């Protein structure tokens, strides 16, 4: 299955470089001429921003749940209810407090994939509040580096540092990570597994990084939403938080029940090293 980048701005140290995996060029150098055509095809896919990734859907995770060690359902059983998960990337930010107020008022749980540098560091009280109010606090890496383009040691650091920071603040170590731009590969899966992390992608994106128009953000979300959906938004952008109440109300009117990502998978559990996407 192919996934395009979510186009969130790339930090300066990663901008403008080809989107090939770390090991692609090393492998190509060692290939015999007869194998170069295959390598070129793989490189073309990488440069286009797409990758072939095996994923597990929420319904499959629920169906494959191991008896005897089920996850908690929380307040809803998504095997029967029409569930959808609201997720926010790249916070906390100056907009997060207002978003938390909205979620509390609407009684909606969300999953926050947080950045470390300039975010967790800057807004530690908001991280604590997210956890205290029942939201799932997860990682979006430390510095939003494209994981497939950096050495393994740096990947480990990008995954470990936010987990350490979140655990210090909340008492709970994250079990979920969203790789920046959704860029991942088999090497990232292995390192994520080492760190006890499952990767979570998405099925709905408003591309809120391209517009401040809250009505357009709402429209895009509603057009793409379906049962077991995972909605990707960014509370760092000015149009997103104002769009949240309308998105929530409209989806509730359609019969959706909002859950965190772990609740969406229950009674299954997110397994480290796996990638989840509807």
Tab-separated table of C-alpha atoms in Angstrom:
chain	number	residue	atom	x	y	z
A	1	UNK	CA	0.000	0.000	0.000
A	2	UNK	CA	1.375	3.431	-0.930
A	3	UNK	CA	1.352	6.543	1.202
A	4	UNK	CA	2.198	10.074	0.201
A	5	UNK	CA	3.935	12.552	2.454
A	6	UNK	CA	1.743	14.748	4.639
A	7	UNK	CA	3.942	17.694	3.625
A	8	UNK	CA	4.418	19.111	7.080
A	9	UNK	CA	7.405	21.491	6.795
A	10	UNK	CA	10.737	19.658	6.846
A	11	UNK	CA	13.431	20.993	9.203
A	12	UNK	CA	16.248	22.824	7.382
A	13	UNK	CA	18.750	20.041	7.891
A	14	UNK	CA	16.507	17.620	5.944
A	15	UNK	CA	14.989	19.902	3.325
A	16	UNK	CA	15.894	19.506	-0.331
A	17	UNK	CA	17.386	16.018	-0.066
A	18	UNK	CA	16.093	13.049	-2.073
A	19	UNK	CA	13.500	10.963	-0.243
A	20	UNK	CA	15.355	7.692	-0.662
A	21	UNK	CA	15.935	5.386	2.283
A	22	UNK	CA	19.271	5.470	4.122
A	23	UNK	CA	20.406	2.167	2.721
A	24	UNK	CA	19.141	2.523	-0.833
A	25	UNK	CA	22.258	4.194	-2.223
A	26	UNK	CA	24.565	1.830	-0.335
A	27	UNK	CA	22.720	-1.178	-1.726
A	28	UNK	CA	22.645	0.192	-5.269
A	29	UNK	CA	26.418	0.558	-5.290
A	30	UNK	CA	26.802	-3.141	-4.602
A	31	UNK	CA	24.213	-4.401	-7.087
A	32	UNK	CA	25.257	-6.198	-10.263
A	33	UNK	CA	24.145	-4.520	-13.513
A	34	UNK	CA	21.367	-7.071	-14.039
A	35	UNK	CA	19.712	-5.908	-10.825
A	36	UNK	CA	19.942	-2.181	-11.470
A	37	UNK	CA	16.534	-1.942	-13.137
A	38	UNK	CA	14.843	-3.233	-10.010
A	39	UNK	CA	16.860	-0.876	-7.842
A	40	UNK	CA	15.947	2.045	-10.085
A	41	UNK	CA	12.267	1.249	-9.685
A	42	UNK	CA	12.597	1.235	-5.913
A	43	UNK	CA	14.485	4.509	-6.003
A	44	UNK	CA	11.804	6.065	-8.199
A	45	UNK	CA	9.156	5.113	-5.665
A	46	UNK	CA	11.197	6.610	-2.862
A	47	UNK	CA	11.842	9.820	-4.756
A	48	UNK	CA	8.145	10.167	-5.478
A	49	UNK	CA	7.442	10.207	-1.746
A	50	UNK	CA	5.824	6.778	-1.671
A	51	UNK	CA	6.816	3.589	0.077
A	52	UNK	CA	5.489	0.062	0.127
A	53	UNK	CA	4.528	-0.613	3.723
A	54	UNK	CA	2.647	-3.555	5.199
A	55	UNK	CA	-0.030	-2.196	7.513
A	56	UNK	CA	-2.622	-3.578	9.900
A	57	UNK	CA	-6.114	-2.091	9.973
A	58	UNK	CA	-8.025	-1.482	13.214
A	59	UNK	CA	-10.571	-4.153	12.284
A	60	UNK	CA	-7.783	-6.682	11.719
A	61	UNK	CA	-6.165	-5.766	15.039
A	62	UNK	CA	-9.473	-6.360	16.785
A	63	UNK	CA	-10.091	-9.653	14.986
A	64	UNK	CA	-6.598	-10.928	15.752
A	65	UNK	CA	-6.725	-9.987	19.433
A	66	UNK	CA	-5.014	-12.594	21.584
A	67	UNK	CA	-7.387	-14.113	24.096
A	68	UNK	CA	-6.278	-13.636	27.668
A	69	UNK	CA	-4.507	-10.314	27.143
A	70	UNK	CA	-7.083	-7.930	25.682
A	71	UNK	CA	-6.676	-4.195	25.711
A	72	UNK	CA	-9.102	-2.031	27.624
A	73	UNK	CA	-12.205	-0.941	25.777
A	74	UNK	CA	-12.625	2.303	27.669
A	75	UNK	CA	-16.232	3.401	27.212
A	76	UNK	CA	-16.863	1.914	23.770
A	77	UNK	CA	-16.491	-1.368	21.880
A	78	UNK	CA	-15.440	-0.487	18.322
A	79	UNK	CA	-16.362	-3.957	17.112
A	80	UNK	CA	-19.953	-2.745	17.394
A	81	UNK	CA	-19.800	1.051	17.469
A	82	UNK	CA	-19.043	3.333	14.519
A	83	UNK	CA	-15.699	4.578	15.808
A	84	UNK	CA	-13.301	7.199	14.536
A	85	UNK	CA	-10.050	8.523	16.020
A	86	UNK	CA	-9.097	12.187	16.098
A	87	UNK	CA	-5.320	12.686	16.122
A	88	UNK	CA	-3.176	15.814	16.287
A	89	UNK	CA	0.455	16.026	15.211
A	90	UNK	CA	3.403	18.284	15.996
A	91	UNK	CA	2.190	19.954	19.204
A	92	UNK	CA	1.899	21.045	21.876
A	93	UNK	CA	1.573	24.648	20.768
A	94	UNK	CA	0.041	27.916	21.824
A	95	UNK	CA	-3.235	26.606	20.355
A	96	UNK	CA	-3.333	23.381	22.364
A	97	UNK	CA	-4.958	24.767	25.509
A	98	UNK	CA	-7.961	25.972	23.509
A	99	UNK	CA	-8.158	22.618	21.748
A	100	UNK	CA	-8.131	20.800	25.071
A	101	UNK	CA	-10.948	23.054	26.272
A	102	UNK	CA	-12.995	22.104	23.203
A	103	UNK	CA	-12.325	18.388	23.602
A	104	UNK	CA	-13.275	18.552	27.277
A	105	UNK	CA	-16.485	20.428	26.519
A	106	UNK	CA	-17.412	17.986	23.745
A	107	UNK	CA	-16.342	14.949	25.807
A	108	UNK	CA	-14.067	13.743	23.012
A	109	UNK	CA	-10.809	11.843	23.581
A	110	UNK	CA	-7.969	12.367	21.124
A	111	UNK	CA	-4.500	11.049	20.423
A	112	UNK	CA	-1.660	13.568	20.431
A	113	UNK	CA	1.549	12.778	18.550
A	114	UNK	CA	3.932	15.266	20.131
A	115	UNK	CA	7.236	16.739	19.034
A	116	UNK	CA	10.004	17.116	21.578
A	117	UNK	CA	12.151	20.054	20.536
A	118	UNK	CA	10.399	23.420	20.981
A	119	UNK	CA	7.137	21.679	21.869
A	120	UNK	CA	7.260	19.205	24.768
A	121	UNK	CA	10.156	21.267	26.099
A	122	UNK	CA	8.217	24.520	25.805
A	123	UNK	CA	4.779	23.359	26.986
A	124	UNK	CA	5.299	20.665	29.644
A	125	UNK	CA	2.116	21.594	31.512
A	126	UNK	CA	0.038	20.970	28.402
A	127	UNK	CA	1.554	17.504	28.059
A	128	UNK	CA	0.558	16.783	31.650
A	129	UNK	CA	-2.925	18.121	31.003
A	130	UNK	CA	-3.392	15.949	27.912
A	131	UNK	CA	-2.642	12.838	29.925
A	132	UNK	CA	-4.665	13.944	32.950
A	133	UNK	CA	-7.752	14.569	30.809
A	134	UNK	CA	-7.705	11.084	29.306
A	135	UNK	CA	-6.072	11.660	25.946
A	136	UNK	CA	-3.461	9.321	24.493
A	137	UNK	CA	-0.040	10.975	24.527
A	138	UNK	CA	2.242	9.600	21.819
A	139	UNK	CA	5.379	10.591	19.908
A	140	UNK	CA	5.993	12.392	16.626
A	141	UNK	CA	9.777	12.169	17.222
A	142	UNK	CA	12.053	14.737	18.816
A	143	UNK	CA	12.916	17.053	15.936
A	144	UNK	CA	10.713	15.932	13.022
A	145	UNK	CA	13.591	14.436	11.077
A	146	UNK	CA	12.650	12.164	8.201
A	147	UNK	CA	13.552	8.830	9.769
A	148	UNK	CA	14.273	7.005	6.519
A	149	UNK	CA	17.005	9.523	5.687
A	150	UNK	CA	19.100	9.411	8.853
A	151	UNK	CA	21.436	6.803	10.419
A	152	UNK	CA	20.040	4.162	12.747
A	153	UNK	CA	21.667	5.733	15.806
A	154	UNK	CA	19.964	9.025	15.041
A	155	UNK	CA	16.627	7.262	14.532
A	156	UNK	CA	16.961	5.712	17.967
A	157	UNK	CA	17.624	9.128	19.469
A	158	UNK	CA	14.649	10.661	17.649
A	159	UNK	CA	12.387	7.971	19.112
A	160	UNK	CA	13.864	7.716	22.592
A	161	UNK	CA	14.125	11.391	23.579
A	162	UNK	CA	10.423	12.286	23.336
A	163	UNK	CA	9.470	9.050	25.073
A	164	UNK	CA	11.795	9.874	27.952
A	165	UNK	CA	10.387	13.399	28.191
A	166	UNK	CA	6.759	12.279	28.064
A	167	UNK	CA	7.368	9.587	30.668
A	168	UNK	CA	8.963	12.121	33.014
A	169	UNK	CA	5.962	14.412	32.687
A	170	UNK	CA	3.096	11.910	32.709
A	171	UNK	CA	4.453	8.776	34.348
A	172	UNK	CA	3.566	6.752	31.258
A	173	UNK	CA	5.880	5.810	28.415
A	174	UNK	CA	4.369	6.162	24.931
A	175	UNK	CA	3.649	3.022	22.934
A	176	UNK	CA	2.750	4.798	19.681
A	177	UNK	CA	4.742	6.915	17.251
A	178	UNK	CA	3.798	8.656	14.034
A	179	UNK	CA	6.835	8.922	11.740
A	180	UNK	CA	7.205	12.400	10.220
A	181	UNK	CA	5.430	12.592	6.857
A	182	UNK	CA	4.505	8.930	7.306
A	183	UNK	CA	7.945	7.983	5.957
A	184	UNK	CA	8.933	4.570	7.229
A	185	UNK	CA	10.576	1.327	6.125
A	186	UNK	CA	11.641	-2.054	7.466
A	187	UNK	CA	14.636	-0.572	9.294
A	188	UNK	CA	12.384	1.910	11.090
A	189	UNK	CA	10.002	-0.903	12.038
A	190	UNK	CA	12.863	-2.817	13.671
A	191	UNK	CA	14.091	0.171	15.648
A	192	UNK	CA	10.550	1.069	16.699
A	193	UNK	CA	10.090	-2.498	17.917
A	194	UNK	CA	13.279	-2.222	19.980
A	195	UNK	CA	11.814	0.866	21.637
A	196	UNK	CA	8.410	-0.702	22.271
A	197	UNK	CA	6.662	1.464	19.679
A	198	UNK	CA	4.005	0.777	17.075
A	199	UNK	CA	3.708	3.187	14.154
A	200	UNK	CA	0.376	4.846	13.399
A	201	UNK	CA	-0.477	6.374	10.021
A	202	UNK	CA	-3.839	7.847	8.982
A	203	UNK	CA	-6.741	7.612	6.539
A	204	UNK	CA	-8.043	11.194	6.656
A	205	UNK	CA	-6.040	14.376	6.169
A	206	UNK	CA	-7.345	17.926	5.842
A	207	UNK	CA	-3.954	19.154	4.638
A	208	UNK	CA	-4.370	21.903	7.202
A	209	UNK	CA	-0.766	22.922	6.590
A	210	UNK	CA	-1.931	24.369	3.246
A	211	UNK	CA	-4.786	26.568	4.460
A	212	UNK	CA	-6.071	28.655	7.367
A	213	UNK	CA	-9.648	28.250	6.119
A	214	UNK	CA	-11.433	26.401	8.934
A	215	UNK	CA	-14.490	25.710	6.788
A	216	UNK	CA	-12.306	24.046	4.152
A	217	UNK	CA	-10.509	21.985	6.798
A	218	UNK	CA	-13.866	20.768	8.109
A	219	UNK	CA	-15.098	19.981	4.583
A	220	UNK	CA	-12.017	17.929	3.750
A	221	UNK	CA	-12.303	15.892	6.949
A	222	UNK	CA	-15.990	15.161	6.485
A	223	UNK	CA	-15.506	14.120	2.848
A	224	UNK	CA	-12.917	11.495	3.782
A	225	UNK	CA	-14.232	10.178	7.094
A	226	UNK	CA	-15.402	6.597	7.397
A	227	UNK	CA	-15.758	3.970	10.087
A	228	UNK	CA	-12.460	3.090	11.799
A	229	UNK	CA	-10.911	6.217	10.328
A	230	UNK	CA	-7.859	7.929	11.773
A	231	UNK	CA	-8.017	11.687	11.211
A	232	UNK	CA	-4.750	13.608	10.912
A	233	UNK	CA	-4.766	17.269	11.973
A	234	UNK	CA	-2.157	19.703	13.307
A	235	UNK	CA	-3.105	22.015	16.162
A	236	UNK	CA	-0.016	24.115	15.396
A	237	UNK	CA	-1.783	25.737	12.430
A	238	UNK	CA	-4.214	28.630	13.022
A	239	UNK	CA	-7.154	27.245	11.053
A	240	UNK	CA	-7.301	23.840	12.692
A	241	UNK	CA	-8.505	24.418	16.243
A	242	UNK	CA	-11.386	26.674	15.102
A	243	UNK	CA	-12.450	23.846	12.772
A	244	UNK	CA	-12.515	21.236	15.536
A	245	UNK	CA	-15.979	21.949	17.042
A	246	UNK	CA	-17.686	21.733	13.653
A	247	UNK	CA	-15.848	18.532	12.753
A	248	UNK	CA	-16.803	16.925	16.044
A	249	UNK	CA	-20.455	17.982	15.894
A	250	UNK	CA	-20.899	16.897	12.268
A	251	UNK	CA	-19.341	13.475	12.810
A	252	UNK	CA	-21.392	12.907	15.956
A	253	UNK	CA	-24.514	13.718	13.935
A	254	UNK	CA	-23.451	10.990	11.503
A	255	UNK	CA	-23.317	8.493	14.347
A	256	UNK	CA	-19.575	8.402	14.947
A	257	UNK	CA	-18.084	7.755	18.367
A	258	UNK	CA	-14.706	9.341	19.053
A	259	UNK	CA	-11.993	7.151	20.549
A	260	UNK	CA	-8.246	7.156	21.050
A	261	UNK	CA	-6.111	5.008	18.770
A	262	UNK	CA	-5.656	2.290	21.443
A	263	UNK	CA	-9.438	2.202	21.951
A	264	UNK	CA	-9.897	1.888	18.187
A	265	UNK	CA	-7.746	-1.257	18.188
A	266	UNK	CA	-9.210	-2.849	21.340
A	267	UNK	CA	-9.483	-5.635	22.318
A	268	UNK	CA	-6.339	-5.843	20.218
A	269	UNK	CA	-3.207	-4.004	21.247
A	270	UNK	CA	-0.768	-2.064	19.131
A	271	UNK	CA	2.217	-4.366	18.691
A	272	UNK	CA	5.696	-2.815	18.659
A	273	UNK	CA	7.215	-2.899	15.192
A	274	UNK	CA	3.879	-2.982	13.386
A	275	UNK	CA	2.305	-0.183	11.356
A	276	UNK	CA	-1.387	0.620	11.768
A	277	UNK	CA	-3.602	2.325	9.217
A	278	UNK	CA	-7.291	1.931	8.302
